CSV table of C-alpha atoms in Angstrom, one decimal:
chain,number,residue,atom,x,y,z
A,1,ASP,CA,74.6,133.3,117.1
A,2,SER,CA,76.4,130.1,118.3
A,3,GLY,CA,73.3,128.0,118.3
A,4,VAL,CA,73.6,127.2,122.0
A,5,THR,CA,70.8,128.7,124.0
A,6,GLN,CA,71.0,129.5,127.7
A,7,THR,CA,68.2,130.8,129.9
A,8,PRO,CA,67.8,133.0,131.8
A,9,LYS,CA,70.4,135.6,130.7
A,10,HIS,CA,70.3,137.3,134.1
A,11,LEU,CA,69.4,136.0,137.5
A,12,ILE,CA,69.4,137.8,140.9
A,13,THR,CA,68.7,135.8,144.0
A,14,ALA,CA,69.3,135.8,147.7
A,15,THR,CA,71.8,133.8,149.7
A,16,GLY,CA,70.6,130.4,150.6
A,17,GLN,CA,68.3,130.1,147.6
A,18,ARG,CA,68.4,127.5,144.8
A,19,VAL,CA,68.4,128.3,141.1
A,20,THR,CA,68.3,126.3,137.9
A,21,LEU,CA,70.1,127.3,134.7
A,22,ARG,CA,69.1,125.8,131.5
A,23,CYS,CA,71.0,125.0,128.3
A,24,SER,CA,69.9,123.8,124.9
A,25,PRO,CA,72.8,122.6,122.8
A,26,ARG,CA,73.2,123.1,119.0
A,27,SER,CA,71.2,120.8,116.9
A,28,GLY,CA,73.1,117.5,116.5
A,29,ASP,CA,75.5,118.1,119.4
A,30,LEU,CA,75.6,115.3,122.0
A,31,SER,CA,78.1,116.8,124.4
A,32,VAL,CA,77.3,119.5,126.9
A,33,TYR,CA,79.8,121.3,129.1
A,34,TRP,CA,79.3,123.8,132.0
A,35,TYR,CA,81.8,126.4,132.9
A,36,GLN,CA,81.9,129.1,135.6
A,37,GLN,CA,83.6,132.5,135.2
A,38,SER,CA,83.9,134.6,138.3
A,39,LEU,CA,84.8,138.2,138.2
A,40,ASP,CA,88.2,138.7,136.6
A,41,GLN,CA,88.8,135.0,136.6
A,42,GLY,CA,89.3,132.6,133.8
A,43,LEU,CA,86.8,129.9,132.8
A,44,GLN,CA,86.6,127.0,135.2
A,45,PHE,CA,85.2,123.7,134.0
A,46,LEU,CA,82.4,122.3,136.1
A,47,ILE,CA,80.9,119.2,134.5
A,48,GLN,CA,80.4,117.5,131.2
A,49,TYR,CA,77.7,115.3,129.8
A,50,TYR,CA,77.6,113.2,126.7
A,51,ASN,CA,74.3,111.8,125.4
A,52,GLY,CA,72.7,111.9,128.8
A,53,GLU,CA,75.7,110.5,130.8
A,54,GLU,CA,78.1,112.3,133.0
A,55,ARG,CA,81.6,112.1,131.5
A,56,ALA,CA,83.8,114.4,133.4
A,57,LYS,CA,83.8,116.5,136.5
A,58,GLY,CA,85.9,119.5,137.3
A,59,ASN,CA,85.9,121.6,140.5
A,60,ILE,CA,82.2,121.5,140.9
A,61,LEU,CA,80.9,122.1,144.5
A,62,GLU,CA,78.7,119.5,146.2
A,63,ARG,CA,76.0,122.2,146.3
A,64,PHE,CA,75.9,122.2,142.5
A,65,SER,CA,74.5,119.4,140.3
A,66,ALA,CA,73.6,118.9,136.7
A,67,GLN,CA,71.9,116.6,134.4
A,68,GLN,CA,71.3,116.1,130.7
A,69,PHE,CA,67.9,115.0,129.6
A,70,PRO,CA,66.8,112.6,126.7
A,71,ASP,CA,66.2,115.6,124.4
A,72,LEU,CA,69.8,116.6,125.2
A,73,HIS,CA,69.1,119.9,126.9
A,74,SER,CA,70.9,120.3,130.2
A,75,GLU,CA,70.2,121.9,133.5
A,76,LEU,CA,72.7,123.1,136.2
A,77,ASN,CA,71.2,123.3,139.7
A,78,LEU,CA,72.9,125.6,142.2
A,79,SER,CA,71.7,125.3,145.8
A,80,SER,CA,72.4,127.0,149.2
A,81,LEU,CA,73.7,129.9,147.2
A,82,GLU,CA,76.5,132.0,148.6
A,83,LEU,CA,77.8,135.5,147.7
A,84,GLY,CA,80.8,133.8,146.1
A,85,ASP,CA,78.7,131.9,143.7
A,86,SER,CA,78.0,135.1,141.8
A,87,ALA,CA,79.5,134.5,138.4
A,88,LEU,CA,78.9,134.1,134.7
A,89,TYR,CA,77.9,130.5,133.9
A,90,PHE,CA,78.4,129.2,130.4
A,91,CYS,CA,77.2,126.2,128.7
A,92,ALA,CA,79.0,124.8,125.6
A,93,SER,CA,78.2,122.0,123.2
A,94,SER,CA,80.1,119.9,120.7
A,95,VAL,CA,79.3,117.1,118.4
A,96,ARG,CA,81.5,114.6,120.2
A,97,GLN,CA,83.7,114.8,123.3
A,98,GLY,CA,86.9,116.8,123.3
A,99,GLN,CA,88.2,116.6,119.7
A,100,THR,CA,85.6,118.7,118.0
A,101,GLU,CA,84.9,122.4,118.0
A,102,ALA,CA,82.9,123.6,121.0
A,103,PHE,CA,80.5,126.5,120.9
A,104,PHE,CA,79.4,128.6,123.8
A,105,GLY,CA,76.1,130.0,124.8
A,106,GLN,CA,75.6,133.7,125.8
A,107,GLY,CA,75.9,132.7,129.5
A,108,THR,CA,73.7,133.3,132.5
A,109,ARG,CA,74.9,136.1,134.8
A,110,LEU,CA,74.1,135.1,138.4
A,111,THR,CA,74.1,137.6,141.1
A,112,VAL,CA,73.7,136.4,144.7
A,113,VAL,CA,72.8,139.2,147.1
B,1,GLY,CA,96.9,118.6,134.3
B,2,ILE,CA,97.9,120.6,131.2
B,3,GLN,CA,99.0,124.2,131.7
B,4,VAL,CA,98.0,126.9,129.3
B,5,GLU,CA,99.8,130.2,129.4
B,6,GLN,CA,98.9,133.2,127.4
B,7,SER,CA,100.9,136.3,126.9
B,8,PRO,CA,100.9,139.2,127.2
B,9,PRO,CA,98.2,139.4,130.0
B,10,ASP,CA,97.3,143.0,128.9
B,11,LEU,CA,97.7,144.9,125.7
B,12,ILE,CA,96.8,148.4,124.7
B,13,LEU,CA,96.9,149.3,121.1
B,14,GLN,CA,96.2,152.4,119.0
B,15,GLU,CA,93.5,151.8,116.4
B,16,GLY,CA,95.1,150.5,113.2
B,17,ALA,CA,98.0,148.7,114.9
B,18,ASN,CA,98.9,145.1,114.6
B,19,SER,CA,99.4,142.6,117.4
B,20,THR,CA,100.4,139.0,118.1
B,21,LEU,CA,99.0,137.1,121.0
B,22,ARG,CA,100.7,133.9,122.2
B,23,CYS,CA,99.4,130.7,123.8
B,24,ASN,CA,101.9,128.1,125.2
B,25,PHE,CA,100.7,124.7,126.4
B,26,SER,CA,102.6,122.1,128.4
B,27,ASP,CA,101.4,118.9,126.7
B,28,SER,CA,100.3,117.5,123.4
B,29,VAL,CA,96.9,118.6,122.4
B,30,ASN,CA,94.3,117.3,120.0
B,31,ASN,CA,92.1,120.5,120.0
B,32,LEU,CA,92.9,124.1,120.2
B,33,GLN,CA,90.5,127.0,120.0
B,34,TRP,CA,90.8,130.8,120.2
B,35,PHE,CA,87.9,132.8,121.6
B,36,HIS,CA,87.1,136.5,121.9
B,37,GLN,CA,85.1,137.5,124.9
B,38,ASN,CA,83.5,140.9,124.1
B,39,PRO,CA,82.7,143.5,126.7
B,40,TRP,CA,79.2,142.1,127.1
B,41,GLY,CA,80.6,138.8,128.1
B,42,GLN,CA,79.9,136.7,125.0
B,43,LEU,CA,82.4,134.1,124.0
B,44,ILE,CA,82.8,134.1,120.3
B,45,ASN,CA,84.6,131.4,118.4
B,46,LEU,CA,87.5,132.7,116.4
B,47,PHE,CA,89.4,129.6,115.3
B,48,TYR,CA,89.4,125.9,115.7
B,49,ILE,CA,93.1,125.2,115.0
B,50,PRO,CA,94.8,122.1,116.4
B,51,SER,CA,97.5,122.6,113.9
B,52,GLY,CA,98.4,124.7,110.9
B,53,THR,CA,97.4,128.2,109.8
B,54,LYS,CA,94.0,129.7,109.2
B,55,GLN,CA,92.9,133.2,108.3
B,56,ASN,CA,89.6,135.0,108.7
B,57,GLY,CA,89.6,138.6,107.5
B,58,ARG,CA,91.9,140.7,109.7
B,59,LEU,CA,92.6,137.7,112.0
B,60,SER,CA,94.8,134.8,111.5
B,61,ALA,CA,96.1,132.0,113.7
B,62,THR,CA,99.0,129.5,113.6
B,63,THR,CA,99.4,126.4,115.8
B,64,VAL,CA,102.8,124.6,115.9
B,65,ALA,CA,101.7,121.5,117.8
B,66,THR,CA,105.2,119.9,117.9
B,67,GLU,CA,106.5,123.0,119.7
B,68,ARG,CA,103.4,123.5,121.8
B,69,TYR,CA,102.3,127.0,121.0
B,70,SER,CA,99.8,128.9,119.0
B,71,LEU,CA,99.7,132.5,117.8
B,72,LEU,CA,96.8,134.8,117.1
B,73,TYR,CA,97.5,137.7,114.8
B,74,ILE,CA,95.2,140.8,114.7
B,75,SER,CA,95.9,143.3,111.9
B,76,SER,CA,94.6,146.8,111.5
B,77,SER,CA,93.0,146.6,114.9
B,78,GLN,CA,89.6,148.3,115.5
B,79,THR,CA,87.9,149.4,118.7
B,80,THR,CA,85.5,146.5,118.3
B,81,ASP,CA,88.4,144.1,118.8
B,82,SER,CA,88.6,145.1,122.4
B,83,GLY,CA,87.9,142.4,125.0
B,84,VAL,CA,89.6,139.3,126.3
B,85,TYR,CA,91.1,136.7,124.0
B,86,PHE,CA,91.2,133.1,125.3
B,87,CYS,CA,93.1,130.1,124.1
B,88,ALA,CA,91.7,126.7,125.1
B,89,VAL,CA,92.9,123.2,124.5
B,90,THR,CA,91.9,119.5,125.0
B,91,VAL,CA,94.5,116.9,125.8
B,92,SER,CA,92.6,113.8,124.6
B,93,GLY,CA,89.4,112.9,123.0
B,94,ASN,CA,87.5,112.7,126.3
B,95,THR,CA,88.6,115.8,128.1
B,96,PRO,CA,86.9,119.2,128.2
B,97,LEU,CA,88.5,122.4,127.1
B,98,VAL,CA,91.1,123.9,129.5
B,99,PHE,CA,91.4,127.6,129.2
B,100,GLY,CA,94.3,130.0,129.6
B,101,LYS,CA,93.8,133.1,131.7
B,102,GLY,CA,93.4,135.3,128.6
B,103,THR,CA,94.9,138.4,127.1
B,104,ARG,CA,93.0,141.6,127.7
B,105,LEU,CA,93.1,143.8,124.6
B,106,SER,CA,92.1,147.5,124.6
B,107,VAL,CA,92.1,149.3,121.3
B,108,ILE,CA,92.0,153.0,121.6
B,109,ALA,CA,90.7,155.3,118.8
């Protein structure tokens, strides 16, 4: 168990809908990262937060947004869902940005039908 | 941005065999991690190894930062070692992990 908790583990929804993925980082970790892994693809960085502030953005679609709350948990919102958004979404956390070991949650498997 | 290349892309081993997985990166890094993604999709931390050598049971890793590569050694492989092995790096203190495309390992009994 990495200590990073993601909910839900599985999500099936229809095209056009909106979903929210939740992540609780390890105790003491201030930095949260979101990654997307599509079928047979590598892990693509979406967005990073540090202590409530957005710090880096990857190839995140405009339909996607995220935030980190004062209690340090984070949510990734995906809207106007398309079939191509079906993927495994990971959250990771680390104590600081970049130069410390990152730990990943179990992921949320999103299926858009 | 930094390029992370892993080789080989696929590897099939007989149970009990040894293997070496390689990760090359195109720029200086200040963080390097190896992960194992099991068949259920979980990403498991293997090593945090920006430089030097570490060992954990049948697995060991070496990073030669000056030559921009890292190696993951798996000895006496078991079927439970099957999955995808990822190398990931950060370039500076404020950047997120950049992943290679992984090595898919299949260990056959």
